[in-house]
Short mmCIF file of C-alpha atoms and ligand atoms in Angstrom, two decimals:
data_model
loop_
_atom_site.label_atom_id
_atom_site.label_comp_id
_atom_site.label_asym_id
_atom_site.label_seq_id
_atom_site.Cartn_x
_atom_site.Cartn_y
_atom_site.Cartn_z
CA MET A 23 11.31 -15.92 -74.57
CA ASN A 24 9.67 -18.41 -72.31
CA LEU A 25 12.00 -21.40 -72.00
CA GLY A 26 9.29 -23.79 -70.88
CA GLU A 27 7.23 -23.08 -74.00
CA ARG A 28 10.07 -23.72 -76.46
CA PRO A 29 11.64 -26.91 -77.73
CA TRP A 30 15.10 -27.72 -76.45
CA THR A 31 16.62 -26.89 -79.82
CA THR A 32 15.80 -23.19 -79.38
CA VAL A 33 17.92 -23.12 -76.26
CA ARG A 34 20.69 -25.15 -77.88
CA ASP A 35 20.85 -22.73 -80.79
CA ALA A 36 20.93 -19.68 -78.51
CA LEU A 37 23.76 -21.19 -76.44
CA ALA A 38 25.67 -22.00 -79.64
CA SER A 39 25.26 -18.51 -81.05
CA GLY A 40 28.37 -17.21 -79.33
CA GLY A 41 26.62 -14.38 -77.50
CA PRO A 42 25.87 -14.49 -73.77
CA VAL A 43 22.61 -16.16 -72.74
CA ALA A 44 20.85 -15.15 -69.54
CA ALA A 45 18.20 -17.09 -67.61
CA ILE A 46 15.59 -15.21 -65.61
CA LEU A 47 13.93 -17.16 -62.81
CA PRO A 48 10.60 -15.80 -61.52
CA LEU A 49 10.34 -16.37 -57.75
CA GLY A 50 6.97 -16.21 -56.07
CA ALA A 51 5.06 -17.80 -53.21
CA VAL A 52 1.83 -19.60 -52.44
CA GLU A 53 0.68 -17.05 -49.90
CA ALA A 54 -2.51 -15.31 -48.72
CA HIS A 55 -2.92 -11.90 -50.39
CA GLY A 56 -6.07 -10.44 -48.89
CA PRO A 57 -9.60 -11.49 -49.83
CA HIS A 58 -9.30 -10.06 -53.35
CA LEU A 59 -6.02 -11.41 -54.84
CA PRO A 60 -4.98 -14.99 -55.69
CA LEU A 61 -2.63 -17.04 -53.53
CA CYS A 62 -0.08 -17.02 -56.37
CA THR A 63 -0.03 -13.21 -56.65
CA ASP A 64 3.76 -13.10 -56.33
CA VAL A 65 4.16 -15.69 -59.09
CA VAL A 66 2.09 -13.49 -61.42
CA ILE A 67 4.13 -10.39 -60.49
CA SER A 68 7.56 -12.03 -60.77
CA ASP A 69 6.62 -13.63 -64.08
CA GLY A 70 5.44 -10.26 -65.43
CA MET A 71 8.67 -8.60 -64.33
CA ALA A 72 10.76 -11.39 -65.88
CA THR A 73 8.90 -11.37 -69.19
CA ARG A 74 9.29 -7.59 -69.58
CA ALA A 75 12.98 -7.72 -68.60
CA ALA A 76 13.61 -10.49 -71.13
CA ALA A 77 12.03 -8.36 -73.87
CA MET A 78 14.28 -5.43 -72.87
CA LEU A 79 17.36 -7.66 -72.99
CA ASN A 80 16.44 -9.31 -76.28
CA ALA A 81 15.92 -5.82 -77.77
CA GLN A 82 19.50 -5.06 -76.78
CA GLY A 83 20.88 -8.18 -78.42
CA VAL A 84 21.18 -10.32 -75.28
CA HIS A 85 19.48 -13.72 -75.39
CA ALA A 86 17.30 -13.98 -72.29
CA PHE A 87 15.04 -16.88 -71.40
CA VAL A 88 12.34 -16.75 -68.74
CA LEU A 89 12.44 -20.00 -66.78
CA PRO A 90 9.33 -21.71 -65.43
CA PRO A 91 8.58 -19.96 -62.13
CA ILE A 92 9.16 -21.25 -58.62
CA ALA A 93 5.93 -20.93 -56.69
CA TYR A 94 7.05 -22.35 -53.32
CA ALA A 95 9.04 -20.27 -50.86
CA PRO A 96 9.44 -19.47 -47.17
CA ALA A 97 6.23 -17.59 -46.30
CA GLY A 98 5.96 -17.89 -42.54
CA TYR A 99 4.23 -14.53 -42.03
CA ALA A 100 1.13 -15.79 -43.84
CA SER A 101 1.22 -19.38 -42.63
CA GLU A 102 -1.83 -18.89 -40.38
CA PHE A 103 -3.99 -18.34 -43.48
CA ALA A 104 -5.57 -21.26 -45.33
CA GLY A 105 -3.94 -22.02 -48.65
CA THR A 106 -0.55 -20.56 -47.76
CA ILE A 107 2.17 -23.18 -48.29
CA SER A 108 5.46 -22.20 -46.69
CA ILE A 109 8.61 -24.27 -47.24
CA GLY A 110 11.90 -24.09 -45.35
CA ALA A 111 14.76 -21.82 -46.41
CA THR A 112 17.15 -24.78 -46.65
CA THR A 113 14.85 -26.58 -49.09
CA ALA A 114 14.22 -23.45 -51.14
CA LYS A 115 17.91 -22.61 -51.38
CA ALA A 116 18.87 -26.15 -52.40
CA VAL A 117 16.47 -25.97 -55.36
CA LEU A 118 18.01 -22.69 -56.53
CA ILE A 119 21.56 -24.02 -56.25
CA ASP A 120 20.68 -27.11 -58.28
CA ILE A 121 18.98 -25.02 -60.99
CA ALA A 122 22.03 -22.73 -61.11
CA ARG A 123 24.38 -25.69 -61.44
CA ALA A 124 22.39 -27.05 -64.41
CA LEU A 125 22.40 -23.64 -66.10
CA LYS A 126 26.13 -23.16 -65.57
CA ASP A 127 26.92 -26.61 -66.95
CA GLN A 128 25.00 -25.76 -70.11
CA GLY A 129 26.84 -22.50 -70.64
CA PHE A 130 24.38 -19.87 -69.46
CA ALA A 131 26.23 -16.63 -68.67
CA CYS A 132 23.99 -15.23 -65.94
CA LEU A 133 21.10 -16.22 -63.67
CA ALA A 134 18.67 -13.46 -62.73
CA PHE A 135 16.31 -13.65 -59.75
CA ALA A 136 12.98 -11.93 -60.51
CA ASN A 137 11.60 -11.83 -56.97
CA SER A 138 8.51 -10.09 -55.63
CA HIS A 139 8.04 -12.06 -52.39
CA PHE A 140 9.48 -9.95 -49.60
CA ASP A 141 8.99 -12.15 -46.53
CA PRO A 142 12.28 -11.53 -44.66
CA ALA A 143 13.05 -15.26 -44.53
CA ASN A 144 12.75 -15.44 -48.33
CA VAL A 145 14.92 -12.37 -48.99
CA THR A 146 17.60 -13.64 -46.59
CA MET A 147 17.53 -17.03 -48.33
CA LEU A 148 17.85 -15.41 -51.78
CA ARG A 149 20.84 -13.33 -50.68
CA ALA A 150 22.57 -16.47 -49.40
CA ALA A 151 21.69 -18.43 -52.54
CA ALA A 152 23.04 -15.65 -54.77
CA ALA A 153 26.34 -15.67 -52.88
CA GLU A 154 26.67 -19.47 -53.16
CA ILE A 155 25.85 -19.46 -56.87
CA GLU A 156 28.44 -16.76 -57.48
CA GLU A 157 30.95 -19.07 -55.77
CA LEU A 158 30.05 -21.77 -58.29
CA GLY A 159 31.15 -19.32 -60.98
CA LEU A 160 27.76 -18.23 -62.33
CA PRO A 161 27.04 -14.49 -62.10
CA VAL A 162 23.72 -13.71 -60.39
CA ALA A 163 21.61 -10.62 -61.07
CA PHE A 164 19.38 -10.09 -58.03
CA PRO A 165 17.68 -6.71 -57.87
CA ASP A 166 16.74 -6.59 -54.17
CA PHE A 167 13.80 -4.18 -53.96
CA THR A 168 13.97 -4.24 -50.16
CA ARG A 169 17.21 -2.21 -50.40
CA ARG A 170 16.64 1.53 -50.27
CA ALA A 171 18.31 2.39 -53.58
CA LEU A 172 15.89 0.20 -55.53
CA ALA A 173 12.87 0.72 -53.26
CA THR A 174 12.91 4.41 -54.14
CA THR A 175 12.30 3.53 -57.80
CA LEU A 176 8.91 2.06 -56.77
CA THR A 177 5.66 3.58 -55.49
CA ASP A 178 5.05 5.55 -52.27
CA GLU A 179 2.98 2.71 -50.87
CA PHE A 180 5.79 0.24 -51.53
CA GLN A 181 8.26 2.49 -49.74
CA SER A 182 5.89 2.95 -46.78
CA GLY A 183 6.12 -0.76 -46.05
CA ALA A 184 2.30 -1.04 -45.98
CA CYS A 185 2.53 -3.01 -49.16
CA HIS A 186 1.17 -6.53 -49.17
CA ALA A 187 -1.85 -7.05 -51.43
CA GLY A 188 -2.40 -3.28 -51.32
CA GLN A 189 -2.38 -0.68 -54.11
CA PHE A 190 1.07 -1.71 -55.38
CA GLU A 191 0.48 -5.45 -55.76
CA THR A 192 -3.19 -5.21 -56.73
CA SER A 193 -2.20 -2.83 -59.54
CA LEU A 194 0.44 -5.25 -60.80
CA VAL A 195 -1.99 -8.17 -60.91
CA LEU A 196 -4.60 -5.94 -62.60
CA ALA A 197 -2.05 -5.13 -65.31
CA ASP A 198 -1.38 -8.76 -66.24
CA ARG A 199 -4.13 -10.98 -64.84
CA ALA A 200 -7.19 -8.82 -64.14
CA ASP A 201 -9.24 -12.00 -64.45
CA LEU A 202 -7.72 -13.17 -61.14
CA VAL A 203 -8.68 -10.02 -59.16
CA ASP A 204 -11.96 -9.84 -57.23
CA ARG A 205 -12.44 -6.13 -57.91
CA PRO A 206 -15.66 -5.56 -55.89
CA SER A 207 -14.07 -7.16 -52.85
CA GLY A 208 -10.83 -5.13 -53.28
CA ALA A 209 -12.74 -1.88 -53.76
CA ALA A 210 -14.62 -2.42 -50.49
CA LEU A 211 -11.50 -2.91 -48.34
CA PRO A 212 -10.58 -0.06 -45.99
CA ASP A 213 -6.98 1.22 -46.13
CA ASN A 214 -4.60 -0.56 -43.77
CA PRO A 215 -1.60 1.73 -43.21
CA SER A 216 0.26 -0.69 -40.88
CA SER A 217 3.86 -0.96 -42.11
CA LEU A 218 5.21 -4.47 -42.54
CA VAL A 219 8.75 -3.15 -42.55
CA GLU A 220 8.22 -1.64 -39.07
CA ALA A 221 6.52 -4.83 -37.92
CA PHE A 222 9.47 -6.94 -39.14
CA ALA A 223 11.83 -4.60 -37.26
CA ARG A 224 9.94 -4.94 -33.97
CA GLY A 225 9.91 -8.74 -34.27
CA ALA A 226 6.36 -9.54 -35.38
CA THR A 227 6.26 -13.00 -36.92
CA THR A 228 2.74 -13.16 -38.41
CA PHE A 229 0.56 -10.86 -40.50
CA ALA A 230 -1.91 -10.71 -37.59
CA GLU A 231 0.84 -9.52 -35.21
CA ALA A 232 1.89 -7.01 -37.87
CA GLY A 233 -1.62 -5.50 -37.97
CA GLY A 234 -2.98 -7.32 -41.01
CA PRO A 235 -5.67 -9.76 -39.82
CA ASP A 236 -7.07 -10.03 -43.36
CA ALA A 237 -3.66 -10.64 -45.01
CA TYR A 238 -3.42 -7.25 -46.68
CA PHE A 239 -1.58 -4.00 -46.00
CA GLY A 240 -1.97 -0.74 -47.89
CA SER A 241 -4.84 0.49 -50.08
CA PRO A 242 -6.23 -2.14 -52.45
CA SER A 243 -9.15 0.12 -53.40
CA ARG A 244 -6.79 2.60 -55.11
CA ALA A 245 -5.23 0.07 -57.47
CA SER A 246 -5.18 0.59 -61.25
CA PRO A 247 -3.74 -1.34 -64.19
CA ALA A 248 -1.91 1.82 -65.31
CA GLU A 249 0.00 1.98 -62.02
CA GLY A 250 0.74 -1.72 -62.39
CA GLU A 251 2.27 -1.17 -65.83
CA GLN A 252 4.47 1.62 -64.42
CA SER A 253 5.67 -0.57 -61.56
CA PHE A 254 6.33 -3.45 -63.94
CA ALA A 255 8.42 -1.15 -66.15
CA ALA A 256 10.52 0.02 -63.19
CA MET A 257 11.07 -3.50 -61.86
CA ALA A 258 11.92 -4.91 -65.29
CA ALA A 259 14.36 -2.07 -65.99
CA ALA A 260 16.16 -2.73 -62.70
CA LEU A 261 16.41 -6.43 -63.54
CA SER A 262 17.54 -5.89 -67.12
CA ASP A 263 20.14 -3.25 -66.12
CA LEU A 264 21.58 -5.59 -63.53
CA VAL A 265 21.83 -8.49 -66.01
CA LEU A 266 23.69 -6.25 -68.46
CA ALA A 267 26.04 -5.10 -65.70
CA ARG A 268 26.72 -8.69 -64.58
CA LEU A 269 27.43 -9.79 -68.16
CA LYS A 270 30.11 -7.09 -68.35
CA GLY A 271 31.92 -8.41 -65.28
CA PRO A 272 31.88 -8.40 -61.48
ZN1 LIG B 29 3.02 -10.38 -52.63
#
């Protein structure tokens, strides 16, 4: 259920039902994703993950609302590309804390972060925000796909670290918003096997320094909507499982 598309009374009734109500917040970025994907690629992906996870939870009797997404995030690696809008970690975290406070005051039982924007500054910020929100007394479900245990549930390209606007992300956008993908341009791109994870580790601070002068890494030409559906299913299952676990206790 998409909270922003419902009247307030739907939320009131769910909160009054006696069962736990979870809120899933899609977290994206306004960030260059190659010449073939939209700037809000991560918003599309996080929203798709959140919507599928909410359906899984609702099927198991847990009320879950998908919140309107947050499109702005720290995105320093792509800031040299036109259209990328990076905000500071302090600003981004403050927004999340305020949203969490409002949800807790209303009686939501859990806040889930559906994140697909893996800029290290963003992931670090989300980990800190999750810890602070837990201290406020609201359980947070944050499946962190940059951790090995969850990364191994995703594709080979994702695990290789050469995974920005490549096969993995292009497939996900094809699955939900094929109208936003410039397929001829994506099909013509040569593979870029440079690993962002290795580049982060050696201290690169821009996509160009990391070996991605066109703001993509991986193999966009190999993308398919079927792979995107598979990745969405894995990401949504991780999110939904974590919400169920957090509703049971710490
Ligand atoms: Zn992305």
